[in-house]
PDB file of C-alpha atoms in Angstrom:
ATOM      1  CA  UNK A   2       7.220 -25.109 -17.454  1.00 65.00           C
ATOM      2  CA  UNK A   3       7.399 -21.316 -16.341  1.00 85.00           C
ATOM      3  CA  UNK A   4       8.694 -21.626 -13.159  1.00 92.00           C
ATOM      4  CA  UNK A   5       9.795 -19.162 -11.020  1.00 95.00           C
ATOM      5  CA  UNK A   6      12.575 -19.290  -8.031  1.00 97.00           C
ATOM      6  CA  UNK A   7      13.565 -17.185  -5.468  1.00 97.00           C
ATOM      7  CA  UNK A   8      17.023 -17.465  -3.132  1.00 97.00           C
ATOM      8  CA  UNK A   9      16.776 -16.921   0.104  1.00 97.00           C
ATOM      9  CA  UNK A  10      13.484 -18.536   0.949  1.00 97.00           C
ATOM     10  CA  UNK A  11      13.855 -16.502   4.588  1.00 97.00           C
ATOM     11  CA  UNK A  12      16.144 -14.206   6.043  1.00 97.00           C
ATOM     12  CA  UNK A  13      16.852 -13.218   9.385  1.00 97.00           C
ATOM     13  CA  UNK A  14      19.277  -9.888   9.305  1.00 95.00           C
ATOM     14  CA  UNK A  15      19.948  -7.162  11.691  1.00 96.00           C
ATOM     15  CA  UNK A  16      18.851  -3.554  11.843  1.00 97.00           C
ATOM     16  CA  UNK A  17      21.175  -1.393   9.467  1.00 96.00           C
ATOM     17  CA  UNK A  18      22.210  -3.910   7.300  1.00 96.00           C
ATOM     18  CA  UNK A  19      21.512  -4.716   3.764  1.00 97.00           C
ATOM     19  CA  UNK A  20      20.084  -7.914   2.386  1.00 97.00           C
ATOM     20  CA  UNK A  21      19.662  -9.141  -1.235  1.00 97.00           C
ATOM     21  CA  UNK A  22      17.062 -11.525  -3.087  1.00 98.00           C
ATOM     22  CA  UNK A  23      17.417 -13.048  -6.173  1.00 97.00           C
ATOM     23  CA  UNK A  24      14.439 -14.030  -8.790  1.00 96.00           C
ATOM     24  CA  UNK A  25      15.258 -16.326 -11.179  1.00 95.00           C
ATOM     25  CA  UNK A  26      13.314 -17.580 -14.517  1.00 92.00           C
ATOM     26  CA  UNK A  27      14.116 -21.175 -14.764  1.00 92.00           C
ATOM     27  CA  UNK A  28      12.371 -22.483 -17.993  1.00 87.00           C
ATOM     28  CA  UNK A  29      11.733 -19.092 -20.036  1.00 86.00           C
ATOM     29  CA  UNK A  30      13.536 -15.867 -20.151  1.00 87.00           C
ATOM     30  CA  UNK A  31      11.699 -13.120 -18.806  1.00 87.00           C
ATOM     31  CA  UNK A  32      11.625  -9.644 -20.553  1.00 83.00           C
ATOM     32  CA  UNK A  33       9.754  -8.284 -17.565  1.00 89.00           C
ATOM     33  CA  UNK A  34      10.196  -8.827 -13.650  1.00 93.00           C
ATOM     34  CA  UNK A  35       7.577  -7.878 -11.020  1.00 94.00           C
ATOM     35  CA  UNK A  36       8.096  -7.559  -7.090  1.00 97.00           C
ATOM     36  CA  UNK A  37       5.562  -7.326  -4.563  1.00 97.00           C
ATOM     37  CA  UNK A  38       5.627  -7.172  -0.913  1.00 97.00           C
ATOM     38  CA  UNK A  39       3.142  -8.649   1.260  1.00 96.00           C
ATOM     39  CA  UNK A  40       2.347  -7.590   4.848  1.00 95.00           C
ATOM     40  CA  UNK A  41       1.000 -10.341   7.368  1.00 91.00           C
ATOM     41  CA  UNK A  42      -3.065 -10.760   6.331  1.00 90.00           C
ATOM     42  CA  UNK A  43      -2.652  -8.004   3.610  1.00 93.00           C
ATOM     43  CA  UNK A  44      -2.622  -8.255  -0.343  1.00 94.00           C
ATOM     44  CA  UNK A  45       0.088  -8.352  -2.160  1.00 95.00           C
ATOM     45  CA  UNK A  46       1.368  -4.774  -2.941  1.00 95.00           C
ATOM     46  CA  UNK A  47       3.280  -3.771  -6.110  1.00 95.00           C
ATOM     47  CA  UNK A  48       6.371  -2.415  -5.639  1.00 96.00           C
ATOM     48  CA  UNK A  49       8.780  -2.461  -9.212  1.00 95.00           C
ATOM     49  CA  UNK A  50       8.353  -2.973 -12.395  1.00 92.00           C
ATOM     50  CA  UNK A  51      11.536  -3.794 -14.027  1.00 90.00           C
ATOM     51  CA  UNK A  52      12.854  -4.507 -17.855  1.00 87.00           C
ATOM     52  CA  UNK A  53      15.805  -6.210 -18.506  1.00 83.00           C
ATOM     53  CA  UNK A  54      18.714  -3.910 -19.094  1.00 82.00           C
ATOM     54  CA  UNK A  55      16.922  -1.073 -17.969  1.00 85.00           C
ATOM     55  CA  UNK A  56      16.051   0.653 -14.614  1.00 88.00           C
ATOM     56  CA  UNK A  57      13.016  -0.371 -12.749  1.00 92.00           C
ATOM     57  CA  UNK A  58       9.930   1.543 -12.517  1.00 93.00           C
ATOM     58  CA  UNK A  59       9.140   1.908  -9.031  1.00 95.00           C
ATOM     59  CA  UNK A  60       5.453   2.109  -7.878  1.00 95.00           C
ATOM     60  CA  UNK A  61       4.402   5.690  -5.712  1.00 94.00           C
ATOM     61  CA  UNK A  62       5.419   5.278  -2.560  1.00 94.00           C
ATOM     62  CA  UNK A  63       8.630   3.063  -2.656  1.00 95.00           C
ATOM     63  CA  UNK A  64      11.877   4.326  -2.299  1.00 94.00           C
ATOM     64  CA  UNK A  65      14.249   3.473  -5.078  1.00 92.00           C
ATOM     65  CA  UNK A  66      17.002   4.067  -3.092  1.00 94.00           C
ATOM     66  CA  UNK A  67      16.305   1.385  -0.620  1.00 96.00           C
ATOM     67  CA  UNK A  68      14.969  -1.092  -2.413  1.00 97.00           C
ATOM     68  CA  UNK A  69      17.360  -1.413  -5.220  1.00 95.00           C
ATOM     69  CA  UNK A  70      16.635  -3.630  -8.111  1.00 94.00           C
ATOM     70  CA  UNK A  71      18.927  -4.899 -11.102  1.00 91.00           C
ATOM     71  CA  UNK A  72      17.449  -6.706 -13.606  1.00 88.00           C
ATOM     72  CA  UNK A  73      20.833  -7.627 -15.800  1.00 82.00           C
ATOM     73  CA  UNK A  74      19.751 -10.836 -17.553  1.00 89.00           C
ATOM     74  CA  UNK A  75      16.672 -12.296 -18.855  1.00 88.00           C
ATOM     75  CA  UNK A  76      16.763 -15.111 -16.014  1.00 91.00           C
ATOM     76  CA  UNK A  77      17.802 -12.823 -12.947  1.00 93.00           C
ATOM     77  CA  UNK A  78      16.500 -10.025 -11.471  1.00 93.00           C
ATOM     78  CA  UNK A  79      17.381  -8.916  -7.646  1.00 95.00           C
ATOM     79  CA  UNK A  80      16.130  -6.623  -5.222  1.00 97.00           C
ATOM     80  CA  UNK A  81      18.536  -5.465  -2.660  1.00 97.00           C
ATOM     81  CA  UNK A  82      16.811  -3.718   0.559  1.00 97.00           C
ATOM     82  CA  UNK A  83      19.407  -1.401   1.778  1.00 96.00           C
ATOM     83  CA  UNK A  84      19.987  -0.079   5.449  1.00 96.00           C
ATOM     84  CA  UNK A  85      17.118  -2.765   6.461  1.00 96.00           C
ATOM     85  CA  UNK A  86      14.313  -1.804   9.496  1.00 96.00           C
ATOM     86  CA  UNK A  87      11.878  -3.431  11.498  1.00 96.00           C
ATOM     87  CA  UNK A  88       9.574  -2.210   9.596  1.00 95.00           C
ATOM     88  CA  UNK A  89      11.097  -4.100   6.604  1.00 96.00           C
ATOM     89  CA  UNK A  90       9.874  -7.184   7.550  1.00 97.00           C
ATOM     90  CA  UNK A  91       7.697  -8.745   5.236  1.00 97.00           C
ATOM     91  CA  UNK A  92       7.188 -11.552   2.531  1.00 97.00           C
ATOM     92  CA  UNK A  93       8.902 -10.053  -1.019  1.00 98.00           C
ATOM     93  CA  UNK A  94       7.374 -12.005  -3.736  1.00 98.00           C
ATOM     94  CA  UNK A  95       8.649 -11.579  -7.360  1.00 97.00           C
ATOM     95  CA  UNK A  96       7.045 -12.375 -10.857  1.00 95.00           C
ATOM     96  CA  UNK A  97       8.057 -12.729 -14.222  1.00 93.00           C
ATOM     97  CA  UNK A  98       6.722 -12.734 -17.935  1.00 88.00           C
ATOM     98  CA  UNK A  99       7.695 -13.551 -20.909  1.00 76.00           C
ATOM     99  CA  UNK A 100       7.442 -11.301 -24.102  1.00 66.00           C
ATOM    100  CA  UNK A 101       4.556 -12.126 -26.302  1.00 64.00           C
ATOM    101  CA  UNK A 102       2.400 -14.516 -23.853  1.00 68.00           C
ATOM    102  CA  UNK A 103      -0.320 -13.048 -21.248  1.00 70.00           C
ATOM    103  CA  UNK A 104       0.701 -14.427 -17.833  1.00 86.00           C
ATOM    104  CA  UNK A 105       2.795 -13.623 -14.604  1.00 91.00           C
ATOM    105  CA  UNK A 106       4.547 -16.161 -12.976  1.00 93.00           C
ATOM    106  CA  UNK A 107       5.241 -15.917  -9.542  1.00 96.00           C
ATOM    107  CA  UNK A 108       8.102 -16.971  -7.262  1.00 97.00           C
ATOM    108  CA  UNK A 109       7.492 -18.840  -3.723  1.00 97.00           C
ATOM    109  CA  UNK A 110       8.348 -15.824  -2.263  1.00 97.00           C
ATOM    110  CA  UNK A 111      11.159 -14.273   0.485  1.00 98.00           C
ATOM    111  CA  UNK A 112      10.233 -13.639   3.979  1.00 97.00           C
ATOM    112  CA  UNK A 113      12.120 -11.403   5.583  1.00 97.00           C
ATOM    113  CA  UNK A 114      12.502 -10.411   9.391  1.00 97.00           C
ATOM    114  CA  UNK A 115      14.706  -7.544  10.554  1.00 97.00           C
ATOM    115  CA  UNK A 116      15.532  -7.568  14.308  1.00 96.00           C
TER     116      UNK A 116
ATOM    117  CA  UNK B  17      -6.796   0.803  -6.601  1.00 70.00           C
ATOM    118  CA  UNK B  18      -7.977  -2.506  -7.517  1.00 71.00           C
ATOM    119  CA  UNK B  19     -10.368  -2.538 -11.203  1.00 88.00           C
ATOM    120  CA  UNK B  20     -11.750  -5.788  -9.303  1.00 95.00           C
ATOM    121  CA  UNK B  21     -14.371  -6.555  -6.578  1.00 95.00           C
ATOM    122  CA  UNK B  22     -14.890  -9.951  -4.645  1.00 97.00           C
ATOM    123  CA  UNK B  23     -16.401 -11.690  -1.476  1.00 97.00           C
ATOM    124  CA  UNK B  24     -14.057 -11.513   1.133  1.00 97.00           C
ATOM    125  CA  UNK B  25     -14.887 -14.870   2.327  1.00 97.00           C
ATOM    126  CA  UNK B  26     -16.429 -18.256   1.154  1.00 97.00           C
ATOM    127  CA  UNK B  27     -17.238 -21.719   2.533  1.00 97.00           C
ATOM    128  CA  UNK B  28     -17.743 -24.789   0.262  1.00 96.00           C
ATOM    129  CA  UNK B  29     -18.423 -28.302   1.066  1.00 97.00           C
ATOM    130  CA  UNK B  30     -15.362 -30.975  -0.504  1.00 97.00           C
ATOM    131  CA  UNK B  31     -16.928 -32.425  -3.382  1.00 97.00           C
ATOM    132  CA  UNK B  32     -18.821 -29.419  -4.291  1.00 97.00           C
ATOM    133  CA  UNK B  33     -18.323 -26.958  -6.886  1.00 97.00           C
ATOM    134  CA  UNK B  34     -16.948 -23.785  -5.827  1.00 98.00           C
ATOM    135  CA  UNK B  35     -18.336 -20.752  -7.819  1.00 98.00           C
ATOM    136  CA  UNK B  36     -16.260 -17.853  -6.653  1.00 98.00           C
ATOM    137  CA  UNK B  37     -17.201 -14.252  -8.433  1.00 98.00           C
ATOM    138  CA  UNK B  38     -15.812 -11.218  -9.477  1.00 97.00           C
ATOM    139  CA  UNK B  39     -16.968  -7.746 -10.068  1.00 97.00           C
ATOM    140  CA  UNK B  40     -14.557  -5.671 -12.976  1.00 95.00           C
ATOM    141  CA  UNK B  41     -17.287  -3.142 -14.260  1.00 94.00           C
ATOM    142  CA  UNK B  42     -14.627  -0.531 -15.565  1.00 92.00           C
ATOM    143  CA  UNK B  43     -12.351  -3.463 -17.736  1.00 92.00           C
ATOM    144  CA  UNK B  44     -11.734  -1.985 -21.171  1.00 89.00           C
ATOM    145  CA  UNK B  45     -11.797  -4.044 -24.241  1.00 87.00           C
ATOM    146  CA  UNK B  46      -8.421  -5.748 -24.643  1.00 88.00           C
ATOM    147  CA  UNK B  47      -7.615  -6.416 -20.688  1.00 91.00           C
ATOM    148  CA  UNK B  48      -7.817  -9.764 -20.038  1.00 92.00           C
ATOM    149  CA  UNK B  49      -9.577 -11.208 -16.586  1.00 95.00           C
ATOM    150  CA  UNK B  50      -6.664 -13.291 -14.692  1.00 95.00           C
ATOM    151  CA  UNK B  51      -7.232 -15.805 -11.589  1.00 97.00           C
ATOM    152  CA  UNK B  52      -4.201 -16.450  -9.116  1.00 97.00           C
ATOM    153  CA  UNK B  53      -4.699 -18.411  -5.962  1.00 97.00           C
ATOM    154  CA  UNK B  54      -2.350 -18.008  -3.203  1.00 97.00           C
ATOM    155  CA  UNK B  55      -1.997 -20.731  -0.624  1.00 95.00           C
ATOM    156  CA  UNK B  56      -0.839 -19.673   2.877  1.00 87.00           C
ATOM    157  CA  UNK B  57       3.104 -18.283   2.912  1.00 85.00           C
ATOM    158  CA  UNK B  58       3.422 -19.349  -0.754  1.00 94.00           C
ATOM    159  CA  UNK B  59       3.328 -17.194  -3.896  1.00 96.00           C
ATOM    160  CA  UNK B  60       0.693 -16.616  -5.844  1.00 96.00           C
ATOM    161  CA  UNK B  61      -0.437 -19.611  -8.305  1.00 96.00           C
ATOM    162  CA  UNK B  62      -1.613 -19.168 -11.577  1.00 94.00           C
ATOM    163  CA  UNK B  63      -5.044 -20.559 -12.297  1.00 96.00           C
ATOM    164  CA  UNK B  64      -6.673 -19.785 -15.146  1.00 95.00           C
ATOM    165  CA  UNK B  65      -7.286 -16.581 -17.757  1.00 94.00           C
ATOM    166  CA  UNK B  66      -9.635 -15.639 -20.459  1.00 94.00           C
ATOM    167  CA  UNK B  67     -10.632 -12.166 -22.444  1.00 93.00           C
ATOM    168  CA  UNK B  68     -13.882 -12.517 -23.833  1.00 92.00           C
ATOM    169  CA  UNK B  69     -14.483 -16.455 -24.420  1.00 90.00           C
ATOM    170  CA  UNK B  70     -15.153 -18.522 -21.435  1.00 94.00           C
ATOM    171  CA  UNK B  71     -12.281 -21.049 -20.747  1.00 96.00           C
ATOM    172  CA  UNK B  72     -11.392 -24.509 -19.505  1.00 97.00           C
ATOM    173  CA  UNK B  73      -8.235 -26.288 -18.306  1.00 95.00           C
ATOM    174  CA  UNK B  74      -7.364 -28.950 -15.788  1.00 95.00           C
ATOM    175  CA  UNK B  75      -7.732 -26.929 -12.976  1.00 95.00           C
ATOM    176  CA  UNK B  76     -10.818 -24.864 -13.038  1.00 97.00           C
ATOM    177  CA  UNK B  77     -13.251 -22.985 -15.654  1.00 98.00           C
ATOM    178  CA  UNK B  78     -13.629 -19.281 -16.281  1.00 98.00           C
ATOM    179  CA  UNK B  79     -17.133 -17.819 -17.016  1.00 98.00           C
ATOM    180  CA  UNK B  80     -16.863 -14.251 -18.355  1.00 97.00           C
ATOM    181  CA  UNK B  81     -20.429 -12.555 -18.828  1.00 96.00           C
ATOM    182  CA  UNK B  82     -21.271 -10.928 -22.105  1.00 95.00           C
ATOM    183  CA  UNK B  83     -20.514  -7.597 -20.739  1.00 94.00           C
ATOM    184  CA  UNK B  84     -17.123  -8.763 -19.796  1.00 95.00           C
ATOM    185  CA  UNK B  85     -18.289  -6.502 -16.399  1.00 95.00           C
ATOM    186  CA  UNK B  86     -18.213  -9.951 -14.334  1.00 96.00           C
ATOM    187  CA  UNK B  87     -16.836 -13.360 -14.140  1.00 97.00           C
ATOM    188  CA  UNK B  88     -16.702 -16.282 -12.247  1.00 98.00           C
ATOM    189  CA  UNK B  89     -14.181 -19.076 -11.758  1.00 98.00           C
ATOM    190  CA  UNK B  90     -15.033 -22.461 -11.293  1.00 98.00           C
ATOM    191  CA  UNK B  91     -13.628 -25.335  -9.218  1.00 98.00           C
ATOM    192  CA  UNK B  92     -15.925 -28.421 -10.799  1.00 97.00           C
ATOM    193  CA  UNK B  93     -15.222 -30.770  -7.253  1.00 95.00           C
ATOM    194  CA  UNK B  94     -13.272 -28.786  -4.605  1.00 97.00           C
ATOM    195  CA  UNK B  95     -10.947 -30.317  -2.380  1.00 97.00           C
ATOM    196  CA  UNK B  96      -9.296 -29.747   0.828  1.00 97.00           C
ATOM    197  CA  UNK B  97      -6.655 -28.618  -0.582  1.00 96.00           C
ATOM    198  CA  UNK B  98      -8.492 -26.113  -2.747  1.00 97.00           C
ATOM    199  CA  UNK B  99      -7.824 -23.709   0.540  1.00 97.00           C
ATOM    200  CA  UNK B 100      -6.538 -20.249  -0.430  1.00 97.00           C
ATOM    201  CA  UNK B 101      -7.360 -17.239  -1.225  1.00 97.00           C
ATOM    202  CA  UNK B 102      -8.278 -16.354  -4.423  1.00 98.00           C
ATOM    203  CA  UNK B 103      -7.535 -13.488  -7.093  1.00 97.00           C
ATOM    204  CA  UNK B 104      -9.135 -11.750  -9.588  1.00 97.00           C
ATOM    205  CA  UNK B 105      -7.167  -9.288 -11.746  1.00 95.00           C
ATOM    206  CA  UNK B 106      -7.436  -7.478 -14.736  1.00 93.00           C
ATOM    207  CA  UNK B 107      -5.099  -6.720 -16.927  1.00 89.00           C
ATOM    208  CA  UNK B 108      -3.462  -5.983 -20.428  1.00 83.00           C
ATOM    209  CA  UNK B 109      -1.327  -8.974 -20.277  1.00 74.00           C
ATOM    210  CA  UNK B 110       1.324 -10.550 -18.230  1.00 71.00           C
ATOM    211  CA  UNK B 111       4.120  -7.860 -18.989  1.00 73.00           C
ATOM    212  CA  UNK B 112       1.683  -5.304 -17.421  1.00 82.00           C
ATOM    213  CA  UNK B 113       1.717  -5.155 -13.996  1.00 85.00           C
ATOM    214  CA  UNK B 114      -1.136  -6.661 -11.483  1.00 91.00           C
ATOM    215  CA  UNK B 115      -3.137  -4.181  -8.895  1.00 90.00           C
ATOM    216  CA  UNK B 116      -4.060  -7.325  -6.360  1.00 92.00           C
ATOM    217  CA  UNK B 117      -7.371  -6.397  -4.808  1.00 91.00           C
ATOM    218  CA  UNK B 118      -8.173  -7.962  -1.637  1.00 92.00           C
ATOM    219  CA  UNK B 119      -9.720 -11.564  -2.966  1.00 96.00           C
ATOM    220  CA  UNK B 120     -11.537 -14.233  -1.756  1.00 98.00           C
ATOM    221  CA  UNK B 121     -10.581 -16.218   1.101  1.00 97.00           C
ATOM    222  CA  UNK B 122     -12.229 -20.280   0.452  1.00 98.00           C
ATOM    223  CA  UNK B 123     -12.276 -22.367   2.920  1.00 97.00           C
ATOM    224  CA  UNK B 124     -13.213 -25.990   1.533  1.00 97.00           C
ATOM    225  CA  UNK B 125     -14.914 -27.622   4.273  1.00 97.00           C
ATOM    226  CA  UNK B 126     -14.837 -31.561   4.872  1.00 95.00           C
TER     227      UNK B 126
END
């Protein structure tokens, strides 16, 4: 039980353009979704916190407006990373918990490379 | 900033037990201490957690000190496999969110 997927698994895009990945819940429905990013040799960093049906909580730093998240059901959350740059690239990683219990799960994580 | 503080690195010989520690000298009472592993290119992997009692499941035990200011997970017989790098966290629960410190990279050795 509690596992976590994420769609695309990798994604190659092109500077300027926007690129969306979802985080699904497969076995549980998650009242709370997490997303990280993860340079190369780095820890993962924090970016969102988000509730369902509400807006995400963005960490200091991140800019809401380019990393856009929805979480509209308790299965699916996705973060959409708008006008994408090199300096995108990176491995986005999300989590998710249910209410009531004491552990993240995490999804296999999204790498994504901008040209 | 990460509440936790671990070896950057560690070797251990297959077999072995692997005895990896963590430093979280400014946890408050009800955050619990959380172990994730994370296996090259993969997402983190949820190992084991505990709050003041030490803990056992298939996978590994968790030794919290009285204090609750350190703990240590243990692998009982490491395998190759066992290969990752390892995080400590601490935390309220699972809805709050993780600060990843920089962990501890094992390298299980044949």
């Amino acid at each position: 039980g509690a596992v976590v997927s994420q769609h695309p698994s990798w994604v190659i895009c092109k500077s300027g353009t926007s690129v969306k990945i979802e985080c699904r819940s497969l076995d549980f429905q998650a009242t709370t979704m997490f997303w990280y990013r993860q340079f190369p040799k780095q820890s993962l960093m924090l970016m969102a916190t988000s509730n369902e049906g509400s807006k995400a909580t963005y960490e200091q730093g991140v800019e809401k407006d380019k990393f856009l998240i929805n979480h509209a059901s308790l299965t699916l959350s996705t973060l959409t990373v708008t006008s994408a740059h090199p300096e995108d690239s990176s491995f986005y990683i999300c989590s998710a918990s249910l209410a009531r219990t004491d552990t993240q799960y995490f999804g296999p994580g999204t790498r994504l490379t901008v040209l | 900033d990460a509440k936790t503080t671990q070896p950057p690195s560690m070797d251990c010989a297959e077999g072995r037990a692997a005895n990896l520690p963590c430093n979280h000298s400014t946890i408050s009472g009800n955050e619990y201490v959380y172990w994730y592993r994370q296996i090259h290119s993969q997402g983190p992997q949820y190992i084991i957690h505990g709050l003041k009692n030490n803990e056992t499941n298939e996978m590994a035990s968790l030794i919290i000190t009285e204090d609750r200011k350190s703990s240590t997970l243990i692998l009982p017989h490491a395998t190759l496999r066992d290969t990752a790098v390892y995080y400590c966290i601490v935390a309220l629960s699972g809805t709050y969110k993780y600060i990843f410190g920089t962990g501890t990279r094992l390298k299980v050795l044949a």
